[in-house]
Coordinates of C-alpha atoms and ligand atoms in Angstrom, one line a residue:
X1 CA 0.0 0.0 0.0
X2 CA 1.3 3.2 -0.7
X3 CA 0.7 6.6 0.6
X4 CA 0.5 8.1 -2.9
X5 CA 0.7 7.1 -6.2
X6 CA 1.0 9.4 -8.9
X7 CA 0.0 8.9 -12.8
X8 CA 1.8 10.7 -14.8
X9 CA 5.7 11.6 -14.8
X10 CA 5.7 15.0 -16.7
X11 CA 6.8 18.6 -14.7
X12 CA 3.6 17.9 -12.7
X13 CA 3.8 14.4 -11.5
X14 CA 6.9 13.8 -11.3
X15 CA 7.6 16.9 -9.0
X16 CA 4.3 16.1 -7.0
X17 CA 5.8 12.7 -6.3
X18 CA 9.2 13.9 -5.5
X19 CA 7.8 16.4 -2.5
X20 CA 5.6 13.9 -1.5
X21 CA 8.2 11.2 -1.2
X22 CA 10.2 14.2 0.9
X23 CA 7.6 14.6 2.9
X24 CA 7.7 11.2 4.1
X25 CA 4.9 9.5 1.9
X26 CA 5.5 6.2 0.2
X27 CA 5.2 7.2 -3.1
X28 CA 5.5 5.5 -6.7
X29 CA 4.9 7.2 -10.1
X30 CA 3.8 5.6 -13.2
X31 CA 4.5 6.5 -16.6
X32 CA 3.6 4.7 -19.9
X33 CA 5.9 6.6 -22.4
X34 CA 9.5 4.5 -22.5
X35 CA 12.4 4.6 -25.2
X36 CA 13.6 1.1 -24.1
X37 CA 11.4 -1.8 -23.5
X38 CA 11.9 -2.1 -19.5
X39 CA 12.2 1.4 -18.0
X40 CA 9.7 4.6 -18.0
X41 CA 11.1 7.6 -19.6
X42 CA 10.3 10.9 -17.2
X43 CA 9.8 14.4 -18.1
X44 CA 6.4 14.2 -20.2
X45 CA 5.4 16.2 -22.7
X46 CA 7.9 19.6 -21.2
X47 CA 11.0 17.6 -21.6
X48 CA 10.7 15.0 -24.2
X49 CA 8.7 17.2 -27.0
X50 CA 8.2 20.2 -25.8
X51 CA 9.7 23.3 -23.3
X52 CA 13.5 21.8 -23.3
X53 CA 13.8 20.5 -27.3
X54 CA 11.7 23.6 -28.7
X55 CA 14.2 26.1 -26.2
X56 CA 17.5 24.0 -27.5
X57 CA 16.4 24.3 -31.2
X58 CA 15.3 28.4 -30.8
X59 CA 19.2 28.9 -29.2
X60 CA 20.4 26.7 -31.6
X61 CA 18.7 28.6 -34.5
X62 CA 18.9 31.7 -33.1
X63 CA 23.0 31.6 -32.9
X64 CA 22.9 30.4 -37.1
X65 CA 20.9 33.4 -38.2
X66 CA 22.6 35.7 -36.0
X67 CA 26.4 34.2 -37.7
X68 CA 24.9 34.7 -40.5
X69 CA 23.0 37.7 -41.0
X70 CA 24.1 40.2 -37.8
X71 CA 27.5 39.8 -36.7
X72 CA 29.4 42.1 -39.8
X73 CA 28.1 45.5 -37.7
X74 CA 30.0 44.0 -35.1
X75 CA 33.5 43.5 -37.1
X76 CA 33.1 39.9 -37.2
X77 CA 32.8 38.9 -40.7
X78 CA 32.4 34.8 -41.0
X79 CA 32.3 33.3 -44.7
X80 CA 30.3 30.3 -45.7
X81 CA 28.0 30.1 -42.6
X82 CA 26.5 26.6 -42.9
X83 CA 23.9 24.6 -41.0
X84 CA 24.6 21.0 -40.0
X85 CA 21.0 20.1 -39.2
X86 CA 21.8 16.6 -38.0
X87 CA 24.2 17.7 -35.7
X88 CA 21.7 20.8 -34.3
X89 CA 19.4 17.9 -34.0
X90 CA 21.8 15.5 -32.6
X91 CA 22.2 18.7 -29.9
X92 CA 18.9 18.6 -28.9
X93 CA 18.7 15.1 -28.1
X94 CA 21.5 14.8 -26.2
X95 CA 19.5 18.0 -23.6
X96 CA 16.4 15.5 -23.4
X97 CA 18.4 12.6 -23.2
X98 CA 20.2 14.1 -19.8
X99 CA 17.4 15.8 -18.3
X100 CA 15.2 12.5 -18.8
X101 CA 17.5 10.3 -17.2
X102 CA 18.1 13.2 -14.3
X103 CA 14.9 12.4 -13.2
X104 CA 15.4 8.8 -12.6
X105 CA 18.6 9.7 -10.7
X106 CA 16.1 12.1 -8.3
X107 CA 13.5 9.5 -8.4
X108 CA 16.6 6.8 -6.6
X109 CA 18.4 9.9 -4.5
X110 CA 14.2 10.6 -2.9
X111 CA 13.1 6.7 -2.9
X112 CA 10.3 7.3 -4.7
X113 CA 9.1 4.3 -6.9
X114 CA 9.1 4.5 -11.0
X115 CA 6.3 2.2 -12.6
X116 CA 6.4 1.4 -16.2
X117 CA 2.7 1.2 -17.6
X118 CA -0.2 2.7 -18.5
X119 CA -2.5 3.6 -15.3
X120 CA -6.1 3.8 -14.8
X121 CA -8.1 4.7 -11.3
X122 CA -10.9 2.1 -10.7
X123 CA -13.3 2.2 -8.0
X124 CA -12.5 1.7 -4.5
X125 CA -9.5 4.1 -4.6
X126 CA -7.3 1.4 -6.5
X127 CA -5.1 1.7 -9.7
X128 CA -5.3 -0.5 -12.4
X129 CA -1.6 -1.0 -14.4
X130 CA -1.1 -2.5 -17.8
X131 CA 2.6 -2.7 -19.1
X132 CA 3.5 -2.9 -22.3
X133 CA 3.1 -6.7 -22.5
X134 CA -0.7 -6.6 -21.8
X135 CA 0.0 -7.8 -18.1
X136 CA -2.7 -5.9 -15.8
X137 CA -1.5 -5.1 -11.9
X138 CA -4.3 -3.7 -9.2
X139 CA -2.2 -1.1 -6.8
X140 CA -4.0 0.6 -3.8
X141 CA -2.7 3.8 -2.3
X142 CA -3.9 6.5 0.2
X143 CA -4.0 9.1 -2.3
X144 CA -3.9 9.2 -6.1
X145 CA -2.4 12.2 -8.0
X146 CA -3.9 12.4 -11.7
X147 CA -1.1 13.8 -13.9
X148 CA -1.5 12.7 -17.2
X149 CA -1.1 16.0 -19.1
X150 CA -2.3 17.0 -22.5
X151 CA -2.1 16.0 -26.6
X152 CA -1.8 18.0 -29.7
X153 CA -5.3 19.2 -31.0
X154 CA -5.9 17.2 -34.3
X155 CA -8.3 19.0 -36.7
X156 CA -10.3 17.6 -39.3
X157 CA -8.9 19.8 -41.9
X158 CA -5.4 19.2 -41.4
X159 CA -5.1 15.1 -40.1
X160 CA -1.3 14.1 -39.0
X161 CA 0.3 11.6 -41.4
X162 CA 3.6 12.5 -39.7
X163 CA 4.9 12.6 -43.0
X164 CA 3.7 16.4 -44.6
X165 CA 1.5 17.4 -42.1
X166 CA 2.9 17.4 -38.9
X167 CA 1.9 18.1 -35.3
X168 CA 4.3 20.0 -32.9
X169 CA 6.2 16.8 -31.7
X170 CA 7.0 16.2 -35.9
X171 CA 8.5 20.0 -36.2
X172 CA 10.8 19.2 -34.0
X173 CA 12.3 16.6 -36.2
X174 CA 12.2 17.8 -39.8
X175 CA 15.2 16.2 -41.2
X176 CA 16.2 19.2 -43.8
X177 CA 15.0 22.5 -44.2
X178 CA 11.7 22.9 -45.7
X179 CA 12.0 25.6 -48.4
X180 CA 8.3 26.8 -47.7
X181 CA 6.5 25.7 -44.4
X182 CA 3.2 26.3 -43.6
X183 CA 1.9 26.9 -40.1
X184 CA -1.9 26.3 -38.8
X185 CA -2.2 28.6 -36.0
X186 CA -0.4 31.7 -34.7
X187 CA -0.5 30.8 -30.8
X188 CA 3.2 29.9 -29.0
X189 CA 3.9 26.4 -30.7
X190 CA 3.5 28.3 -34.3
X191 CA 5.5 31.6 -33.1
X192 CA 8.1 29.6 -31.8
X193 CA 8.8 27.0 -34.0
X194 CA 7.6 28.8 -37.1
X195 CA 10.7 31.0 -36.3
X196 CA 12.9 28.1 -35.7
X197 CA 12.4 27.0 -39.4
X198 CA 12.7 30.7 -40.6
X199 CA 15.9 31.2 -38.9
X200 CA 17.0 28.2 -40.6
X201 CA 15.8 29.2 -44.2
X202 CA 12.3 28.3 -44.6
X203 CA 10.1 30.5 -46.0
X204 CA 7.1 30.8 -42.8
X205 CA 3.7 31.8 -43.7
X206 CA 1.7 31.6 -40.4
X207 CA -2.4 31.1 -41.0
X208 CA -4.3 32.3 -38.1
X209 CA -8.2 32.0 -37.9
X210 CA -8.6 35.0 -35.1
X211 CA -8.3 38.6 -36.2
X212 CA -6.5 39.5 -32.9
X213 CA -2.7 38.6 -33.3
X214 CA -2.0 37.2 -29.3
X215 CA -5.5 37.8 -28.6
X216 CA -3.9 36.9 -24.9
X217 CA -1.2 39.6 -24.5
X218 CA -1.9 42.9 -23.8
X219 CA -2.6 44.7 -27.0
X220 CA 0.1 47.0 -27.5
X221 CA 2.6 44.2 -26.8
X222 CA 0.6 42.1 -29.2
X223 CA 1.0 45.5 -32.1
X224 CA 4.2 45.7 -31.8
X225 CA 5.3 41.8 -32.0
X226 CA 3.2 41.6 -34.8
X227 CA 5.2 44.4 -36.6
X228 CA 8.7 42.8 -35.5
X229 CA 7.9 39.5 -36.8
X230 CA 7.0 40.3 -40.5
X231 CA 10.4 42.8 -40.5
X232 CA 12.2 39.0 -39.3
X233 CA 10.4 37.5 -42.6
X234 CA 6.8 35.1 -40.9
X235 CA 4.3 35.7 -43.2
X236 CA 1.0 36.0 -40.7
X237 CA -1.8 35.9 -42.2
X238 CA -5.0 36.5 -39.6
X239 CA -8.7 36.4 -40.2
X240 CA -7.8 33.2 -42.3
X241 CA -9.6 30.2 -41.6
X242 CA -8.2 26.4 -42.8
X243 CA -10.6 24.9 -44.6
X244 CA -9.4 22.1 -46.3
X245 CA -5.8 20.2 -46.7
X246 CA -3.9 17.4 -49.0
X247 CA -1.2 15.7 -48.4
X248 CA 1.2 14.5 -51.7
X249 CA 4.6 12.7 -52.3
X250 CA 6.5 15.8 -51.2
X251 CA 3.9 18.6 -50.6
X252 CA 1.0 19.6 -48.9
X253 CA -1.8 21.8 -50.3
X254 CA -3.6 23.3 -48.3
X255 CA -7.0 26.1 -48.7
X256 CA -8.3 28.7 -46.5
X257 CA -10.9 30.8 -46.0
X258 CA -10.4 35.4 -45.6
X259 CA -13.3 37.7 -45.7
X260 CA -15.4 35.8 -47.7
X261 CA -12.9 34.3 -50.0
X262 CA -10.9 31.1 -50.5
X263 CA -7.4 30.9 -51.3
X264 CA -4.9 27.9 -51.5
X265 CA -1.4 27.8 -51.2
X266 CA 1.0 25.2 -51.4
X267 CA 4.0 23.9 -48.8
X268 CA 6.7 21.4 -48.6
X269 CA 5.5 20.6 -44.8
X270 CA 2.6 21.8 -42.5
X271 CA 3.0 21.9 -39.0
X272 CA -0.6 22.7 -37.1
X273 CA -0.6 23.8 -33.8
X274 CA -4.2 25.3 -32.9
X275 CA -4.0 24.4 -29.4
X276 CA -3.6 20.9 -27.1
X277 CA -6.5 18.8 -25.3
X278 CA -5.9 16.9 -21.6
X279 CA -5.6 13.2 -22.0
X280 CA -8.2 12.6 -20.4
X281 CA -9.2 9.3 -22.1
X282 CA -9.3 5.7 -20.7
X283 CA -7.3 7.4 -17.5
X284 CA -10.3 7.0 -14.6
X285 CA -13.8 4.3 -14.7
X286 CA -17.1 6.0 -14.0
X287 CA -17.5 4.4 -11.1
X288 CA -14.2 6.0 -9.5
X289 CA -16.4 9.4 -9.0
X290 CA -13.8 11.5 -10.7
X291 CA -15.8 13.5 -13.1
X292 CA -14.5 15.8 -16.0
X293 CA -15.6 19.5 -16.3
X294 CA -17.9 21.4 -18.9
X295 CA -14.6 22.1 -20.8
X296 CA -13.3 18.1 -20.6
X297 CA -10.6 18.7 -18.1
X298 CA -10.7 16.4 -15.1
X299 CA -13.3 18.8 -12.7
X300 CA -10.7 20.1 -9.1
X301 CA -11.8 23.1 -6.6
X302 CA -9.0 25.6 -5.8
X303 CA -7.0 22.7 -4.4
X304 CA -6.7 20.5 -7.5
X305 CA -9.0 18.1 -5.2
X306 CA -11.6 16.0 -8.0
X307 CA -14.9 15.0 -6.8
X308 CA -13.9 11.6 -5.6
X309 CA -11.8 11.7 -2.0
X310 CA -8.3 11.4 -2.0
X311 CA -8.2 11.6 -5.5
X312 CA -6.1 15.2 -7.1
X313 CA -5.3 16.1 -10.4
X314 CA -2.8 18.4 -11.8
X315 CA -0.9 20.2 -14.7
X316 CA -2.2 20.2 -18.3
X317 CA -5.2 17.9 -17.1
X318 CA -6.9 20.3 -14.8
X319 CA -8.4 24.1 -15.9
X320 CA -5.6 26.8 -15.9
X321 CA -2.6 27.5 -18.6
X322 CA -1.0 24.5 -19.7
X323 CA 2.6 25.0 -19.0
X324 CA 5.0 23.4 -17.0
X325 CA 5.7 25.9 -14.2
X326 CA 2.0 26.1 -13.0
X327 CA 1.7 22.2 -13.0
X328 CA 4.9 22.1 -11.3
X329 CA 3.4 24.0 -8.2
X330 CA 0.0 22.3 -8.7
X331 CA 2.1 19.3 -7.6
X332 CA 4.2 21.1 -5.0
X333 CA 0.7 22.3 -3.3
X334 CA -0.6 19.0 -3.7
X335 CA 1.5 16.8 -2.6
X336 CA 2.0 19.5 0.9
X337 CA -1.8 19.0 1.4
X338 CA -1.5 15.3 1.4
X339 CA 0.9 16.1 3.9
X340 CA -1.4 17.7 6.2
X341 CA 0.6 21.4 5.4
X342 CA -2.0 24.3 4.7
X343 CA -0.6 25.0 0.8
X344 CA -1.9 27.2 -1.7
X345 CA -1.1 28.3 -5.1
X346 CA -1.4 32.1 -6.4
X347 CA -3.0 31.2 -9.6
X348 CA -3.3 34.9 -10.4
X349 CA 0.6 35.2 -10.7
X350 CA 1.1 32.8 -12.9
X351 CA 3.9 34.0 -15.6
X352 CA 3.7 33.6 -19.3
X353 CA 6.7 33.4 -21.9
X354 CA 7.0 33.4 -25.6
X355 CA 10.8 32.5 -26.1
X356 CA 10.6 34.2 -29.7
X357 CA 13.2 36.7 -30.3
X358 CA 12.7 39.9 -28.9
X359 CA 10.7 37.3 -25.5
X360 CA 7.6 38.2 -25.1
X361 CA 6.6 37.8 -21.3
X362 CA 3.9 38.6 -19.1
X363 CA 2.5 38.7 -15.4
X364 CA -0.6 39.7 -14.1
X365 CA -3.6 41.8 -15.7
X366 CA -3.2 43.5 -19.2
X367 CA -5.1 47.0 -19.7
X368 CA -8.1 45.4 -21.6
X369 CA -8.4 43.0 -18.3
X370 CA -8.2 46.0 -16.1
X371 CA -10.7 48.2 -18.5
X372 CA -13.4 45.1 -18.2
X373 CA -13.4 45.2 -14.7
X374 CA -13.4 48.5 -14.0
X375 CA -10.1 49.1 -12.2
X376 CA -8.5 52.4 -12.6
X377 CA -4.8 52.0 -13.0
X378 CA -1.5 54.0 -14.3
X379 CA 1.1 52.7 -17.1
X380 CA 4.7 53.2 -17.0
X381 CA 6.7 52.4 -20.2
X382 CA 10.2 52.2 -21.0
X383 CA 11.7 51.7 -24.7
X384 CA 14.7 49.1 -24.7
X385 CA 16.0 51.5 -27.6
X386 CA 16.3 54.2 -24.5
X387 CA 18.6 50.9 -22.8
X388 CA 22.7 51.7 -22.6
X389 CA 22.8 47.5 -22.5
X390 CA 20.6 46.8 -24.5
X391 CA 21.9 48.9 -27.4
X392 CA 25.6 47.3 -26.2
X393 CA 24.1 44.0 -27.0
X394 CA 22.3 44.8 -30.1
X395 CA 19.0 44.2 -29.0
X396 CA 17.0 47.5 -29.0
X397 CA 13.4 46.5 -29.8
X398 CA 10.4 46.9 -27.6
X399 CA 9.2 47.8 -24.2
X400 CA 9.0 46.8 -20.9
X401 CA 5.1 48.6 -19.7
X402 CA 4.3 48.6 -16.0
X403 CA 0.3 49.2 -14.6
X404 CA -0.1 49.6 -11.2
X405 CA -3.8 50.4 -9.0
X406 CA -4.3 54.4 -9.5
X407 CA -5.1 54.1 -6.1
X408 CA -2.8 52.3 -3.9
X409 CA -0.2 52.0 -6.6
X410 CA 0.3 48.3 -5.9
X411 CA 2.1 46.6 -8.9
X412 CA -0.9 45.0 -11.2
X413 CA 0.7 43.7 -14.4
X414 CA 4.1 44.2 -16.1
X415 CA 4.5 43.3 -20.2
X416 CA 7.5 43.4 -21.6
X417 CA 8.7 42.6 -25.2
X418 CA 12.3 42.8 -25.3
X419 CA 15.7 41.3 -24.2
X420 CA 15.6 38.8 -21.0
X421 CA 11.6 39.9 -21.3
X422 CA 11.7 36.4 -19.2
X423 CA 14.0 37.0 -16.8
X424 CA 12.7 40.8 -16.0
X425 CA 9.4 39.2 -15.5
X426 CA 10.7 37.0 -13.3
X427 CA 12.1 39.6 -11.1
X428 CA 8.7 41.7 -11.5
X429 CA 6.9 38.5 -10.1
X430 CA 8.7 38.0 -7.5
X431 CA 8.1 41.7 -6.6
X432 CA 4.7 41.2 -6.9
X433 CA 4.6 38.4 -4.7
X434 CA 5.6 40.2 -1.8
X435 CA 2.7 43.0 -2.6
X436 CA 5.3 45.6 -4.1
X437 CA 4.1 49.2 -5.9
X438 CA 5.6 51.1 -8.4
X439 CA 7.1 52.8 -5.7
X440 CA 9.1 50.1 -4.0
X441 CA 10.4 49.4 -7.6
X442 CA 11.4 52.9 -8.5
X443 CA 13.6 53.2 -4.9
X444 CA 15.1 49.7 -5.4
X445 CA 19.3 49.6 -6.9
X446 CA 19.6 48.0 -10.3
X447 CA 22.9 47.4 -11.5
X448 CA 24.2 48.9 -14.3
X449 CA 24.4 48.9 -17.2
X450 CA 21.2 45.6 -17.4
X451 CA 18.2 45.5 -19.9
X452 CA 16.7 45.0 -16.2
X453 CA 16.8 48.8 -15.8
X454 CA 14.2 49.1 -18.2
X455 CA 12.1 47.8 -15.0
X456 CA 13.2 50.3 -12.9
X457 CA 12.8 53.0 -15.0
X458 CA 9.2 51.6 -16.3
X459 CA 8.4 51.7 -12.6
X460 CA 9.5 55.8 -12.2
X461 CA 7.7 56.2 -15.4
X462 CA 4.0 55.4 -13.7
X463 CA 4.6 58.8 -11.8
X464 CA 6.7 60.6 -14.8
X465 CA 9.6 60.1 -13.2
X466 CA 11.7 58.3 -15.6
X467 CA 15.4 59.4 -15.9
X468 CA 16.7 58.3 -19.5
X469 CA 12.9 59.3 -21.7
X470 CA 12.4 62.5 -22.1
X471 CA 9.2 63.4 -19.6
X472 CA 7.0 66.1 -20.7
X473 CA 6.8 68.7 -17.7
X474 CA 3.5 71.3 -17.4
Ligands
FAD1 P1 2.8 16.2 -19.6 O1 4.1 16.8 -19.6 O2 2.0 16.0 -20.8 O3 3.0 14.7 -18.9 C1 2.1 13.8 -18.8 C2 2.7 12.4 -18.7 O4 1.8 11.4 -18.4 C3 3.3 12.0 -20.1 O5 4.7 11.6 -19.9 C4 2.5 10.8 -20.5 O6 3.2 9.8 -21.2 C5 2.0 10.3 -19.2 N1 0.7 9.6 -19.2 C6 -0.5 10.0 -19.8 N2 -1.5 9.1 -19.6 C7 -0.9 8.1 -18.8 C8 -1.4 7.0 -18.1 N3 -2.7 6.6 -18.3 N4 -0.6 6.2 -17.4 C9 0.7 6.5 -17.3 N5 1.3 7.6 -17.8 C10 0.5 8.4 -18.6 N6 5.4 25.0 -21.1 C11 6.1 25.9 -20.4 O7 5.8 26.2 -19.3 N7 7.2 26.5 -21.0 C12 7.6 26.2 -22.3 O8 8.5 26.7 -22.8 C13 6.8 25.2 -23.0 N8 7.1 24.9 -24.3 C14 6.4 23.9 -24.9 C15 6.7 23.6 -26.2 C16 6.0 22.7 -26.9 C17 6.4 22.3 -28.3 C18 4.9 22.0 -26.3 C19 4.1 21.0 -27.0 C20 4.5 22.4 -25.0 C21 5.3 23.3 -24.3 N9 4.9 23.7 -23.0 C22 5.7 24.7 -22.3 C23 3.8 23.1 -22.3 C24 4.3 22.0 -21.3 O9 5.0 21.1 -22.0 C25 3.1 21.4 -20.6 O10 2.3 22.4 -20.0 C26 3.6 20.5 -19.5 O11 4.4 19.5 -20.0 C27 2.4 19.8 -18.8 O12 2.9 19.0 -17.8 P2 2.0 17.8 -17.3 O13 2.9 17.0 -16.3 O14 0.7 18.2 -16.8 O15 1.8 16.9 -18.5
NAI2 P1 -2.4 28.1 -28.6 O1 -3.6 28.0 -27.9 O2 -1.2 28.9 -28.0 O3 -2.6 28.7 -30.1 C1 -3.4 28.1 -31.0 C2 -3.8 29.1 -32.1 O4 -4.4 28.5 -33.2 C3 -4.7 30.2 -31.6 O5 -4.2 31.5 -31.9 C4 -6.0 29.9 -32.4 O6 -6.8 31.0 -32.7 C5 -5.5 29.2 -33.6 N1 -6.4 28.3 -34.3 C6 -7.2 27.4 -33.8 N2 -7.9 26.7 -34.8 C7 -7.4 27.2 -36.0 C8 -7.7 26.9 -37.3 N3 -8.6 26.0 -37.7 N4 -7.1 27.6 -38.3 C9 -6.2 28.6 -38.0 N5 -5.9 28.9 -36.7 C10 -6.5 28.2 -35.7 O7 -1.9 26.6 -28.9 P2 -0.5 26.0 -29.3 O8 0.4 27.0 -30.0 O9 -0.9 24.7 -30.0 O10 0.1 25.7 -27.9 C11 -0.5 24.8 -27.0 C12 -0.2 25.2 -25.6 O11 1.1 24.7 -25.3 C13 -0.1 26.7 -25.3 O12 -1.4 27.2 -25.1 C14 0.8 26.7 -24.1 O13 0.0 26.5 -23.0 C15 1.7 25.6 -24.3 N6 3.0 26.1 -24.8 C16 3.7 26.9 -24.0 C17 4.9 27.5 -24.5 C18 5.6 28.5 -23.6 O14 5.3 28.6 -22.5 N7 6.6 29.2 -24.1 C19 5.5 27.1 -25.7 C20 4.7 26.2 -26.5 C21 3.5 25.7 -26.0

């Protein structure tokens, strides 16, 4: 009998089971997913196909296009730049590769135990587990976490054959550069790796059936993006709806609806990213009184508790964002209540990243948020062009903006599209966190010369006190 047995071995199950083993519980995680025939492979979706090989092949792009396109106004001129995709690729498996296998290593070092199979909660608060030989094992346990994270979106317009048209896990593998790529969806999987392939040398068109580019960023980060990506070469095309697709030998053809209109166009590969569902299938019985939601996530309260007792869920399965960092604490918190500790999770500071280049990064509420619910707030803004560092470093586009409560002048949100927009998120979070104003952040020391200054002086520019912009006075 164990205390807790978690399903699931992604950022959020295999962190809950971690804590909860180092809280003392007799813990045991299950995945299915395995690249040999005995032992689980850890890490889910985040670290197998997604946050880690997506980040490694954006640096690894990022530094071709740069040698080959921005380094002669720095005195460096290189000759006969050339791209050894196999070995980029080669890269990027090696990351996953050690990060996977890191987490059996932490798995040993905190005693929890790994189970290969595929897990299902029956009644009575048991598991059900069926390896990959067919062989079926009932488990009990105090307490089961449901971690079984979420799938590509297939649409019938666009079906995977893994061959043309391919889903995010295939754009990770192209094996040479498409010469025109097509991308279904302008949301973070087609920013990102749509600009992994152009970097490369593919020509990017980006179809997007909203009219809103980033309908979820605050709009005058979402402008100016927009602007900066078609001057690095994506193609995004809005308002334009897939309708239909074919896949040939080599080539996909693909047509789409704009204002009334169809069009066609034709690619040498098609990746479609319109968004990802929880795996939700086949994971619980009906008579284990976990229910899903009216959105087909698995149904939690505040405290990723389901309906049934003892039974959690977390990460990509449950309502929320679906990214790592925010299953990660789901787990964290969860595994702490199991414990008997009073944890909760600040869903409202949840950070979001686009790891394009300039970042795009967010925290808290946007002005549109703030408009619809009628709170009264101030903006500070600071152009990176107005940056000492970040004109050293070459990387003078965008803004970091700043709203704080007209009233109290408690930080609210903070937007940035930039250099490190990440990282000076980060720091504005963790500000945040500890209930800071625009105040606190204007009398705190920033070293100099950092693209973090553009913080600082965001936060003086809520009263018009910024130093390095040139502040009208009355
Ligand atoms: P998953 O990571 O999906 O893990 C679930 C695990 O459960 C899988 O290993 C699966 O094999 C296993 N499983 C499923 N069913 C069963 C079962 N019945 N029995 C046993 N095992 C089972 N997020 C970020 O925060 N930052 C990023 O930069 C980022 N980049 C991304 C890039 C891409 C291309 C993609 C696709 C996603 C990215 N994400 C990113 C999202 C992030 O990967 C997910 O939010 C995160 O992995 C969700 O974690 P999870 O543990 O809930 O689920
Ligand atoms: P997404 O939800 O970010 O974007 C999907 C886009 O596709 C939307 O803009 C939507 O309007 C559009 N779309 C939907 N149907 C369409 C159609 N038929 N034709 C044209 N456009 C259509 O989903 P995406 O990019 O697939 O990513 C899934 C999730 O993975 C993200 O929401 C995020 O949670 C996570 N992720 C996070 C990353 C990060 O944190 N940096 C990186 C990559 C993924």
């Amino acid at each position: 009998m164990f205390d807790v047995i978690v399903i699931g071995g992604g950022p959020a199950g295999y962190v809950a089971a971690i804590r909860s083993s180092q809280l003392g519980l007799k813990t045991a995680c299950i995945e299915e997913y395995t690249d040999s025939d005995t032992n689980p492979t850890f890490g889910g979706t985040c670290l197998n196909v997604g946050c880690i090989p997506s980040k490694a092949l954006l640096d690894s792009s990022h530094r071709y296009h740069d040698a080959a396109n921005h380094l002669k106004t720095h005195g460096i001129d290189i000759k006969n730049v050339e791209l050894d995709l196999p070995a980029m690729m080669k890269r990027k498996d090696d990351i996953v590769k050690k990060l996977t296998g890191g987490i059996g290593g932490l798995f040993a070092a905190n005693k929890v135990t790994p189970i290969s199979g595929r897990g299902k909660v029956i009644a009575g608060q048991k598991v059900e587990v069926t390896n990959s030989s067919g062989d079926v094992e009932i488990i009990e346990s105090k307490n089961i976490i449901i971690a079984t994270g979420s799938s590509p979106i297939e649409i019938g317009s666009a079906k995977f054959d893994d061959k043309n048209i391919l889903d995010s896990t295939g754009a990770l593998e192209i094996d040479s550069v498409p010469k025109t790529l097509g991308v279904i969806g302008a949301g973070v999987i087609g920013l990102e790796l749509g600009s992994v392939w152009a970097r490369l040398g593919s020509k990017v068109t980006v179809i997007e059936a909203m009219d809103d580019f980033l309908f979820m960023a605050d709009k005058e980060i979402a402008k100016e993006t927009l602007k900066d990506f078609k001057k690095q070469g994506l193609d995004i095309r809005l308002g334009c709806k897939l309708t239909s697709s074919k896949s040939l030998k080599n080539s996909v053809n693909i047509t789409y609806e704009t204002k009334g209109k169809s069009e066609e166009m034709k690619f040498d590969k098609l990746i479609v990213a319109v968004g990802r569902k929880p795996n939700t299938q086949d994971v619980f019985s009906e008579d284990s009184g976990v229910s899903l939601d009216e959105r087909g996530f698995i149904h939690v309260n505040e405290h990723c508790q389901t309906n049934a007792a003892n039974i959690w869920a977390i990460g990509d399965v449950v309502r929320g964002p679906m990214l790592a960092h925010k299953g990660s604490e789901e787990g964290i918190m969860v595994a702490e209540r199991i414990a008997g500790k009073h944890a909760e999770m600040n869903y409202d500071l949840v950070p979001s990243v686009i790891y394009t280049h300039p970042e795009i990064a967010w925290v808290g509420k946007n002005e549109e948020e703030l408009k619809d619910e009628n709170v009264e707030y101030k903006v500070g803004k600071f152009p990176f062009a107005a940056s000492g560092r970040a004109l050293a470093v070459d990387q003078s586009v965008g803004f970091v903006k700043l709203i704080s409560d007209a009233k109290t002048d408690t930080i609210l949100g903070v937007h940035v599209f930039g250099p490190s927009a990440a990282e000076i998120v980060q720091q504005a979070l963790i500000s945040m966190e500890f209930g800071a104003s625009s105040e606190d952040l204007g009398l705190t020391i920033f070293s100099h010369p950092t693209v973090s200054e553009a913080l600082h002086e965001a936060a003086l520019a809520v009263n018009n006190e910024a130093i390095h912009i040139g502040n009208k006075r009355k």
